[in-house]
Amino acid sequence: MSSSCSSFKQNAAVAIHDPKLQGALGKLGDGLQARRAAAVGQLPEFDALRNDAQRIKRQVMADLDCYLEQFESKVLEQGGQVHWASTADDARNAVLDICQKVGAKTVTKGKSMVTEELELNNFLADNGIEPVETDLGEYILQLRKEAPSHIVVPAVHLQQDDIAKTFVKSHAQLDPSRDLTEPERLVGEAREALRERFFAADVGITGANYMVAETGSTVIVTNEGNGDLTQTLPKVHVVVTTIERVIPTLEDLSTFLRLLPRSATGQEATAYVTLSSGPKREDDWHGPQEFHVVILDGGRSELLGSENQDVLNCIRCGACMNHCPVYGAVGGHAYGWVYPGPIGSALTPALIGVEKSSALPNASTFCGRCVEVCPVKIPLTDIMRRWRVEEQTKKLTSPFQRAGLSAWAWLATRPGLYQALTGLTAWGMKVVGRRRGGLTRLPFASGWTQYRNFPTPEGKTFHAQMKQKAKTKANLGVRYE
Ligand code: SF4
């Protein structure tokens, strides 16, 4: 997928001044954050589960090849097929090949971020196959020709009236003056529009939240039931997923099923958890005649053994973006590629190169809320910091910024000089700030003062306060003796 990550600053400036988007993003704090907090609060062992999940994921990454081979052999045993794809091109062609072999004209699709990564809809359409998104959010976005702005709630950037207008325009055969003011009416209308598409589809494409190595099953965790219709009604089911989604056992699956919905939407469990293990058997009532799993690497294996490997542990719950002040201010489209928010800032440089995406690791305040809520304890801020170092090392930053950081590094390793200079600077800022009633302009901080005054420093510097505290402690220690 083409990216506009390097335009993050410009995208963010537009997003901040978009009142509709700002209204829609307000849902994150009141809705998803609050619901997660309530659900987590009711499960005392939540943190222990996070440790278990991190351990399982690290165990998988240490022996990823073995688990993938075990998964493949189980799929084959059950009559399915596995297609290995090193690149996005390989994955797209594998899906197209399967569709063309059965003469597919229409495919239905469940929600899948990997297929966004592949730009699969455009590719299929260019090859004469009509893709139909069946997840409600994705369906709305397909009608609007927009990309998802969140990995769990793809249309979170829209308000209800935006969706109503889209339906009036797209469902042109219906009465344009119909009442679409209630969410239930919108859902009902989408359901009607999609029903016949489910029955007409030749191939159903879904993603996979997990691949279970011991059983050869793919797992989808959903709330709408569209995924089940997508994978059981057509004669062919294609799962498009990535190498890191494999987990060893069903027992491990139960750990993730307790973490994922609580972290994502604050639910104890989602409405549907569906395991697919091969094509329809003789005594099955329903099911596809063919079952294919397309497994994409797409640059992920290069992370194995690296310092940033933990980013592969992500279970795509979206909690990091729901709690990120930057995502909450600018939304997902500003990030310019498939995965927004903190996980996007940590993962995107690995998948499309830091050269194209260095703006993203810098789109963080490093407040650490993403790390606190991540159900698999990915050190997202550490990973982003390493991408910033790589950006610096590869000289992707401006010469001015590099010189500034080098000067800072030189100064920071000379504590005496550092404290003297920062003390002097703080004193100067205090004098000027008091005289002018605030700091309206500062060298090296014009990005800040362009929009708001810099606060006038008050009291003693941090180092002076630390020295004072140490002195007081020493004095008290003498008195106690
Ligand atoms: S990084 Fe963690 S919090 Fe963010 S989507 Fe992945 S699992 Fe969820």
Coordinates of C-alpha atoms and ligand atoms in Angstrom, one line a residue:
M1 CA 0.0 0.0 0.0
S2 CA 1.3 3.4 -0.9
S3 CA 2.1 5.6 2.2
S4 CA 1.9 9.3 3.1
C5 CA 3.7 8.8 6.5
S6 CA 6.2 11.5 5.6
S7 CA 3.4 14.0 5.5
F8 CA 2.4 13.2 9.1
K9 CA 2.8 16.8 10.3
Q10 CA 0.7 18.3 7.5
N11 CA -1.9 15.5 7.9
A12 CA -2.1 16.2 11.6
A13 CA -2.5 19.9 11.1
V14 CA -5.5 19.3 8.9
A15 CA -7.0 16.7 11.3
I16 CA -6.7 19.0 14.3
H17 CA -8.7 21.7 12.5
D18 CA -11.4 19.2 11.4
P19 CA -14.4 19.7 13.8
K20 CA -16.2 16.6 12.6
L21 CA -13.2 14.4 13.1
Q22 CA -12.6 15.9 16.5
G23 CA -16.2 15.2 17.6
A24 CA -15.8 11.6 16.4
L25 CA -12.5 11.1 18.2
G26 CA -14.2 12.1 21.5
K27 CA -15.7 8.6 21.6
L28 CA -12.3 7.1 22.4
G29 CA -12.0 8.6 25.9
D30 CA -15.6 8.2 27.1
G31 CA -16.2 4.9 25.3
L32 CA -13.4 2.6 24.6
Q33 CA -11.0 3.7 27.4
A34 CA -13.7 3.7 30.1
R35 CA -15.1 0.3 29.0
R36 CA -11.6 -1.3 29.0
A37 CA -10.9 0.1 32.5
A38 CA -14.2 -1.4 33.8
A39 CA -13.6 -4.8 32.2
V40 CA -10.0 -5.0 33.4
G41 CA -11.0 -3.9 36.9
Q42 CA -13.3 -6.9 37.1
L43 CA -10.6 -9.4 36.3
P44 CA -8.0 -9.5 39.1
E45 CA -5.7 -11.9 37.2
F46 CA -5.6 -9.5 34.2
D47 CA -1.9 -8.6 34.7
A48 CA -1.0 -12.3 35.2
L49 CA -2.7 -13.0 31.9
R50 CA -0.6 -10.3 30.3
N51 CA 2.6 -12.0 31.5
D52 CA 1.4 -15.3 30.2
A53 CA 0.5 -13.8 26.8
Q54 CA 4.0 -12.2 26.6
R55 CA 5.6 -15.5 27.5
I56 CA 3.6 -17.4 24.9
K57 CA 4.4 -14.9 22.2
R58 CA 8.1 -14.9 23.0
Q59 CA 8.1 -18.7 22.9
V60 CA 6.5 -18.6 19.5
M61 CA 8.9 -16.1 18.1
A62 CA 11.9 -18.2 19.3
D63 CA 10.6 -21.3 17.4
L64 CA 8.4 -19.6 14.8
D65 CA 9.5 -21.9 11.9
C66 CA 8.5 -25.0 13.9
Y67 CA 5.1 -23.7 14.8
L68 CA 4.4 -22.6 11.3
E69 CA 5.4 -26.0 9.9
Q70 CA 3.2 -27.8 12.5
F71 CA 0.3 -25.5 11.5
E72 CA 0.8 -26.3 7.8
S73 CA 1.0 -30.1 8.3
K74 CA -2.3 -30.0 10.3
V75 CA -4.0 -27.9 7.6
L76 CA -2.9 -30.4 4.9
E77 CA -4.0 -33.3 7.1
Q78 CA -7.5 -31.8 7.1
G79 CA -7.7 -31.3 3.4
G80 CA -6.7 -27.6 3.3
Q81 CA -3.9 -25.8 1.5
V82 CA -1.2 -23.4 2.7
H83 CA 0.3 -20.8 0.4
W84 CA 3.6 -19.1 1.6
A85 CA 4.0 -15.5 0.5
S86 CA 7.3 -13.7 1.0
T87 CA 6.0 -10.4 -0.4
A88 CA 2.8 -8.6 -0.8
D89 CA 2.9 -9.4 -4.5
D90 CA 3.2 -13.1 -3.8
A91 CA 0.2 -12.9 -1.4
R92 CA -2.0 -11.0 -3.9
N93 CA -1.1 -13.4 -6.7
A94 CA -1.9 -16.4 -4.5
V95 CA -5.3 -15.0 -3.7
L96 CA -6.0 -14.1 -7.4
D97 CA -4.9 -17.5 -8.5
I98 CA -7.3 -19.2 -6.1
C99 CA -10.2 -16.9 -7.2
Q100 CA -9.5 -17.4 -11.0
K101 CA -9.3 -21.2 -10.7
V102 CA -12.9 -21.3 -9.5
G103 CA -14.0 -18.5 -11.9
A104 CA -14.9 -16.1 -9.1
K105 CA -16.8 -13.0 -10.1
T106 CA -17.5 -11.8 -6.5
V107 CA -15.7 -12.2 -3.2
T108 CA -17.1 -11.3 0.2
K109 CA -14.6 -10.1 2.8
G110 CA -14.4 -10.1 6.5
K111 CA -12.4 -7.4 8.3
S112 CA -8.6 -7.9 7.7
M113 CA -5.8 -5.3 8.1
V114 CA -3.5 -7.6 6.2
T115 CA -5.6 -7.3 3.1
E116 CA -5.4 -3.5 3.6
E117 CA -1.6 -3.9 3.6
L118 CA -2.0 -5.8 0.3
E119 CA -4.4 -3.3 -1.2
L120 CA -6.3 -6.5 -2.1
N121 CA -9.6 -4.8 -3.0
N122 CA -8.0 -2.7 -5.8
F123 CA -6.0 -5.6 -7.0
L124 CA -9.0 -7.9 -7.3
A125 CA -11.1 -5.2 -8.9
D126 CA -8.4 -4.5 -11.5
N127 CA -8.5 -8.2 -12.3
G128 CA -12.3 -8.3 -12.9
I129 CA -13.3 -9.6 -9.4
E130 CA -15.7 -7.6 -7.3
P131 CA -14.7 -7.4 -3.6
V132 CA -17.5 -6.8 -1.1
E133 CA -16.6 -5.7 2.5
T134 CA -19.1 -7.3 4.9
D135 CA -18.0 -5.8 8.3
L136 CA -20.3 -2.8 8.9
G137 CA -17.5 -0.3 9.3
E138 CA -15.5 -1.6 6.4
Y139 CA -18.7 -1.7 4.2
I140 CA -19.3 2.0 5.0
L141 CA -15.6 2.8 4.2
Q142 CA -15.8 0.9 0.9
L143 CA -18.8 2.9 -0.1
R144 CA -16.9 6.1 0.8
K145 CA -13.7 4.9 -0.9
E146 CA -11.8 5.5 2.4
A147 CA -9.2 3.5 4.3
P148 CA -9.8 2.4 7.9
S149 CA -8.6 4.8 10.6
H150 CA -8.5 2.3 13.4
I151 CA -7.6 -1.4 13.5
V152 CA -10.7 -2.4 15.5
V153 CA -13.2 0.3 14.8
P154 CA -12.4 1.2 11.2
A155 CA -14.9 4.0 10.8
V156 CA -14.3 5.6 14.2
H157 CA -13.6 8.9 12.4
L158 CA -17.2 9.1 11.2
Q159 CA -20.3 10.4 12.9
Q160 CA -23.8 9.0 12.4
D161 CA -24.9 11.7 10.0
D162 CA -21.9 11.0 7.8
I163 CA -22.9 7.4 7.5
A164 CA -26.6 8.3 6.8
K165 CA -25.5 10.6 4.0
T166 CA -23.3 7.9 2.5
F167 CA -26.2 5.4 2.6
V168 CA -28.6 7.8 0.9
K169 CA -26.1 8.4 -1.8
S170 CA -25.0 4.8 -2.3
H171 CA -28.4 3.0 -1.8
A172 CA -29.9 5.1 -4.5
Q173 CA -32.8 2.7 -5.2
L174 CA -34.3 3.6 -1.7
D175 CA -36.4 6.5 -0.7
P176 CA -34.0 9.4 -0.1
S177 CA -36.2 10.9 2.6
R178 CA -36.2 7.7 4.7
D179 CA -35.4 8.1 8.4
L180 CA -31.8 7.1 9.1
T181 CA -31.5 8.9 12.5
E182 CA -31.3 5.7 14.5
P183 CA -28.2 3.5 14.5
E184 CA -30.5 0.4 14.2
R185 CA -31.9 1.7 10.9
L186 CA -28.4 2.1 9.5
V187 CA -27.5 -1.4 10.6
G188 CA -30.7 -2.9 9.2
E189 CA -30.2 -1.2 5.8
A190 CA -26.6 -2.4 5.6
R191 CA -27.7 -5.9 6.5
E192 CA -30.4 -5.9 3.7
A193 CA -27.8 -4.7 1.2
L194 CA -25.3 -7.3 2.1
R195 CA -27.6 -10.3 2.4
E196 CA -27.8 -11.1 -1.3
R197 CA -24.1 -10.4 -1.7
F198 CA -23.3 -13.2 0.8
F199 CA -25.3 -15.7 -1.2
A200 CA -23.8 -14.6 -4.6
A201 CA -20.2 -14.7 -3.5
D202 CA -17.9 -17.4 -5.0
V203 CA -15.1 -16.9 -2.6
G204 CA -15.0 -15.6 1.0
I205 CA -11.9 -14.0 2.3
T206 CA -11.2 -13.5 6.0
G207 CA -8.2 -12.6 8.1
A208 CA -7.2 -14.6 11.2
N209 CA -6.7 -13.4 14.7
Y210 CA -4.8 -16.6 15.4
M211 CA -3.6 -19.8 13.7
V212 CA -3.5 -22.7 16.2
A213 CA -0.5 -24.9 15.4
E214 CA -1.7 -28.0 17.2
T215 CA -5.0 -28.2 15.4
G216 CA -4.3 -26.3 12.1
S217 CA -7.3 -24.0 12.8
T218 CA -7.6 -20.3 12.0
V219 CA -9.6 -18.2 14.4
I220 CA -11.6 -15.1 14.0
V221 CA -12.9 -13.0 16.9
T222 CA -15.8 -10.9 15.8
N223 CA -19.1 -9.2 17.0
E224 CA -21.2 -9.0 13.8
G225 CA -21.4 -12.6 12.5
N226 CA -20.4 -11.4 9.0
G227 CA -17.1 -13.3 9.3
D228 CA -19.0 -16.6 9.7
L229 CA -21.2 -15.9 6.7
T230 CA -18.1 -14.9 4.7
Q231 CA -16.3 -18.1 5.5
T232 CA -19.1 -20.7 5.4
L233 CA -21.4 -19.7 2.5
P234 CA -19.1 -19.5 -0.5
K235 CA -17.6 -22.6 -2.0
V236 CA -14.0 -21.4 -1.3
H237 CA -12.7 -19.9 2.0
V238 CA -9.4 -18.0 1.8
V239 CA -7.7 -16.9 5.0
V240 CA -5.1 -14.1 4.5
T241 CA -2.8 -13.7 7.5
T242 CA 0.8 -13.2 8.5
I243 CA 3.5 -15.4 10.0
E244 CA 3.4 -14.0 13.5
R245 CA -0.2 -14.9 14.1
V246 CA 0.5 -18.6 15.0
I247 CA 0.1 -19.8 18.6
P248 CA 1.0 -23.2 19.9
T249 CA -2.2 -24.6 21.4
L250 CA -5.9 -24.2 22.1
E251 CA -5.0 -23.7 25.8
D252 CA -2.9 -20.7 24.7
L253 CA -5.9 -19.5 22.6
S254 CA -7.9 -19.3 25.8
T255 CA -5.4 -16.9 27.3
F256 CA -5.6 -14.5 24.3
L257 CA -9.4 -14.8 24.2
R258 CA -9.6 -13.4 27.7
L259 CA -7.2 -10.5 26.9
L260 CA -8.2 -9.4 23.5
P261 CA -11.9 -8.4 23.9
R262 CA -11.3 -6.7 27.2
S263 CA -8.4 -4.7 25.8
A264 CA -10.1 -3.9 22.5
T265 CA -13.7 -3.0 23.4
G266 CA -14.1 -3.7 27.1
Q267 CA -16.1 -6.8 26.5
E268 CA -15.6 -10.0 28.5
A269 CA -16.0 -11.9 25.3
T270 CA -17.0 -11.1 21.7
A271 CA -20.2 -12.3 20.3
Y272 CA -18.5 -14.8 18.0
V273 CA -15.2 -16.8 18.2
T274 CA -15.0 -19.1 15.2
L275 CA -12.4 -21.8 14.5
S276 CA -12.0 -23.0 10.9
S277 CA -10.2 -26.3 10.5
G278 CA -10.2 -27.3 6.8
P279 CA -12.9 -27.6 4.2
K280 CA -16.4 -29.1 4.7
R281 CA -16.4 -32.7 5.8
E282 CA -19.0 -35.2 4.6
D283 CA -21.0 -35.0 7.7
D284 CA -20.8 -31.2 8.1
W285 CA -24.0 -29.3 7.3
H286 CA -22.3 -26.2 5.9
G287 CA -18.8 -25.1 4.9
P288 CA -16.6 -24.4 2.0
Q289 CA -15.4 -27.0 -0.4
E290 CA -11.9 -25.5 -0.4
F291 CA -9.9 -24.1 2.5
H292 CA -6.8 -22.0 1.7
V293 CA -4.5 -20.1 4.1
V294 CA -2.2 -17.5 2.5
I295 CA 0.6 -16.6 5.0
L296 CA 2.5 -13.4 4.4
D297 CA 5.9 -12.6 5.7
G298 CA 6.1 -9.1 4.2
G299 CA 9.3 -8.2 6.0
R300 CA 8.4 -9.6 9.4
S301 CA 11.0 -12.3 9.6
E302 CA 13.7 -9.7 9.4
L303 CA 12.6 -8.5 12.9
L304 CA 13.2 -12.0 14.4
G305 CA 16.3 -11.9 16.6
S306 CA 16.4 -8.0 16.5
E307 CA 15.9 -5.7 19.4
N308 CA 12.5 -4.8 18.0
Q309 CA 11.2 -8.3 17.7
D310 CA 8.6 -7.8 20.4
V311 CA 6.6 -5.6 18.0
L312 CA 5.6 -8.9 16.3
N313 CA 3.7 -9.9 19.5
C314 CA 0.9 -7.5 18.8
I315 CA -2.6 -9.0 18.9
R316 CA -4.2 -6.0 17.2
C317 CA -6.5 -5.0 20.0
G318 CA -6.2 -1.2 19.4
A319 CA -5.8 -0.4 23.1
C320 CA -2.6 1.6 22.5
M321 CA -4.3 3.9 20.0
N322 CA -7.4 4.3 22.2
H323 CA -5.1 5.6 25.0
C324 CA -2.7 7.6 22.9
P325 CA -3.0 11.4 23.2
V326 CA -1.5 11.8 19.7
Y327 CA -3.9 9.4 18.0
G328 CA -6.7 10.9 20.1
A329 CA -5.9 14.4 18.6
V330 CA -5.3 13.5 15.0
G331 CA -7.0 10.1 14.3
G332 CA -5.7 7.3 12.2
H333 CA -5.6 8.7 8.6
A334 CA -2.9 11.2 9.6
Y335 CA -0.4 8.4 10.1
G336 CA -0.5 7.7 6.4
W337 CA -0.3 3.9 6.3
V338 CA -2.2 0.8 7.4
Y339 CA -1.4 0.7 11.1
P340 CA -2.0 3.9 13.0
G341 CA -1.3 4.9 16.6
P342 CA 1.6 3.6 18.7
I343 CA 1.7 0.2 17.1
G344 CA 1.8 1.8 13.7
S345 CA 4.7 4.0 14.8
A346 CA 6.6 1.0 16.1
L347 CA 5.7 -1.5 13.3
T348 CA 5.5 0.6 10.1
P349 CA 9.3 1.4 9.9
A350 CA 10.0 -2.3 10.0
L351 CA 7.6 -3.1 7.2
I352 CA 8.0 -0.2 4.7
G353 CA 11.4 1.2 5.9
V354 CA 12.3 4.0 8.3
E355 CA 13.2 6.1 5.3
K356 CA 9.6 6.4 4.3
S357 CA 8.1 6.5 7.8
S358 CA 10.5 8.3 10.2
A359 CA 7.8 10.8 11.0
L360 CA 5.8 8.1 12.8
P361 CA 8.2 7.2 15.7
N362 CA 8.5 10.9 16.3
A363 CA 4.7 11.2 16.6
S364 CA 4.7 10.3 20.2
T365 CA 5.0 12.2 23.5
F366 CA 6.5 9.1 25.1
C367 CA 4.0 9.3 27.9
G368 CA 4.0 5.5 28.1
R369 CA 0.2 5.0 28.3
C370 CA 0.4 2.6 25.3
V371 CA 2.9 0.4 27.1
E372 CA 0.7 0.4 30.3
V373 CA -2.4 -0.9 28.5
C374 CA -0.8 -3.2 25.9
P375 CA -2.1 -6.7 26.7
V376 CA 1.2 -8.3 25.6
K377 CA 3.4 -5.7 27.2
I378 CA 5.2 -4.6 24.0
P379 CA 7.8 -1.9 24.9
L380 CA 6.4 0.4 22.2
T381 CA 8.2 3.5 23.4
D382 CA 11.6 1.7 23.5
I383 CA 11.0 0.5 19.9
M384 CA 10.0 4.0 18.7
R385 CA 13.1 5.4 20.4
R386 CA 15.3 2.9 18.5
W387 CA 13.7 4.0 15.2
R388 CA 14.6 7.5 16.1
V389 CA 18.2 6.5 16.7
E390 CA 18.2 4.8 13.3
E391 CA 16.7 7.9 11.7
Q392 CA 19.6 9.9 13.2
T393 CA 22.2 7.3 12.3
K394 CA 21.1 7.1 8.7
K395 CA 21.1 10.9 8.5
L396 CA 17.4 11.1 7.6
T397 CA 17.0 14.1 9.9
S398 CA 18.1 17.6 8.9
P399 CA 21.8 18.6 9.4
F400 CA 20.6 21.3 11.8
Q401 CA 18.7 18.7 14.0
R402 CA 21.7 16.3 13.9
A403 CA 24.1 19.0 14.9
G404 CA 21.7 20.1 17.7
L405 CA 21.4 16.5 19.0
S406 CA 25.2 16.0 18.8
A407 CA 25.8 19.2 20.8
W408 CA 23.2 18.1 23.4
A409 CA 24.9 14.7 23.7
W410 CA 28.3 16.3 24.2
L411 CA 26.9 18.7 26.8
A412 CA 24.9 16.0 28.7
T413 CA 28.0 13.9 29.3
R414 CA 29.6 16.9 31.1
P415 CA 27.3 17.3 34.2
G416 CA 29.1 20.4 35.7
L417 CA 28.9 22.4 32.5
Y418 CA 25.4 21.1 31.7
Q419 CA 24.0 22.2 35.0
A420 CA 25.7 25.6 34.8
L421 CA 24.4 26.3 31.3
T422 CA 20.8 25.0 31.9
G423 CA 20.7 27.0 35.2
L424 CA 21.8 30.1 33.4
T425 CA 19.3 29.5 30.6
A426 CA 16.4 28.9 33.1
W427 CA 17.4 32.1 34.9
G428 CA 17.4 34.1 31.6
M429 CA 14.0 32.6 30.6
K430 CA 12.6 33.5 34.0
V431 CA 13.8 37.2 33.7
V432 CA 12.5 37.6 30.2
G433 CA 9.2 35.7 30.9
R434 CA 8.4 37.8 33.9
R435 CA 9.2 41.0 32.1
R436 CA 7.0 40.1 29.1
G437 CA 4.3 38.2 30.9
G438 CA 5.3 34.9 29.2
L439 CA 7.7 33.5 26.6
T440 CA 6.2 34.2 23.2
R441 CA 9.3 33.2 21.1
L442 CA 12.1 30.8 21.8
P443 CA 15.0 29.7 19.7
F444 CA 14.8 26.0 18.9
A445 CA 11.2 25.8 20.1
S446 CA 9.3 27.8 17.4
G447 CA 7.0 24.7 16.8
W448 CA 5.8 25.3 20.4
T449 CA 5.6 29.1 20.5
Q450 CA 3.9 29.3 17.1
Y451 CA 0.7 28.1 18.9
R452 CA 1.1 28.9 22.6
N453 CA 3.3 30.7 25.0
F454 CA 6.1 28.8 26.7
P455 CA 5.6 28.8 30.5
T456 CA 8.0 31.0 32.4
P457 CA 10.2 28.8 34.6
E458 CA 9.4 29.2 38.3
G459 CA 11.4 28.2 41.4
K460 CA 14.6 26.2 41.3
T461 CA 15.9 24.0 38.5
F462 CA 15.4 20.2 38.8
H463 CA 19.1 19.7 39.5
A464 CA 19.1 22.5 42.2
Q465 CA 16.1 20.8 43.8
M466 CA 17.8 17.4 43.8
K467 CA 20.9 18.8 45.3
Q468 CA 18.9 20.6 48.0
K469 CA 17.0 17.3 48.8
A470 CA 20.2 15.3 49.0
K471 CA 21.7 17.9 51.4
T472 CA 18.6 17.9 53.6
K473 CA 18.6 14.1 53.7
A474 CA 22.3 14.1 54.7
N475 CA 21.6 16.6 57.5
L476 CA 18.7 14.6 58.8
G477 CA 20.9 11.4 58.7
V478 CA 23.5 13.2 60.9
R479 CA 20.8 14.2 63.4
Y480 CA 19.4 10.7 63.6
E481 CA 22.8 9.2 64.4
Ligands
SF4_1 S1 0.6 -2.9 20.4 FE1 -0.4 -3.8 22.2 S2 -2.0 -2.4 22.6 FE2 -1.4 -1.9 20.6 S3 -2.7 -3.0 19.2 FE3 -0.9 -4.3 19.6 S4 -1.4 -5.6 21.3 FE4 -2.9 -3.9 21.3

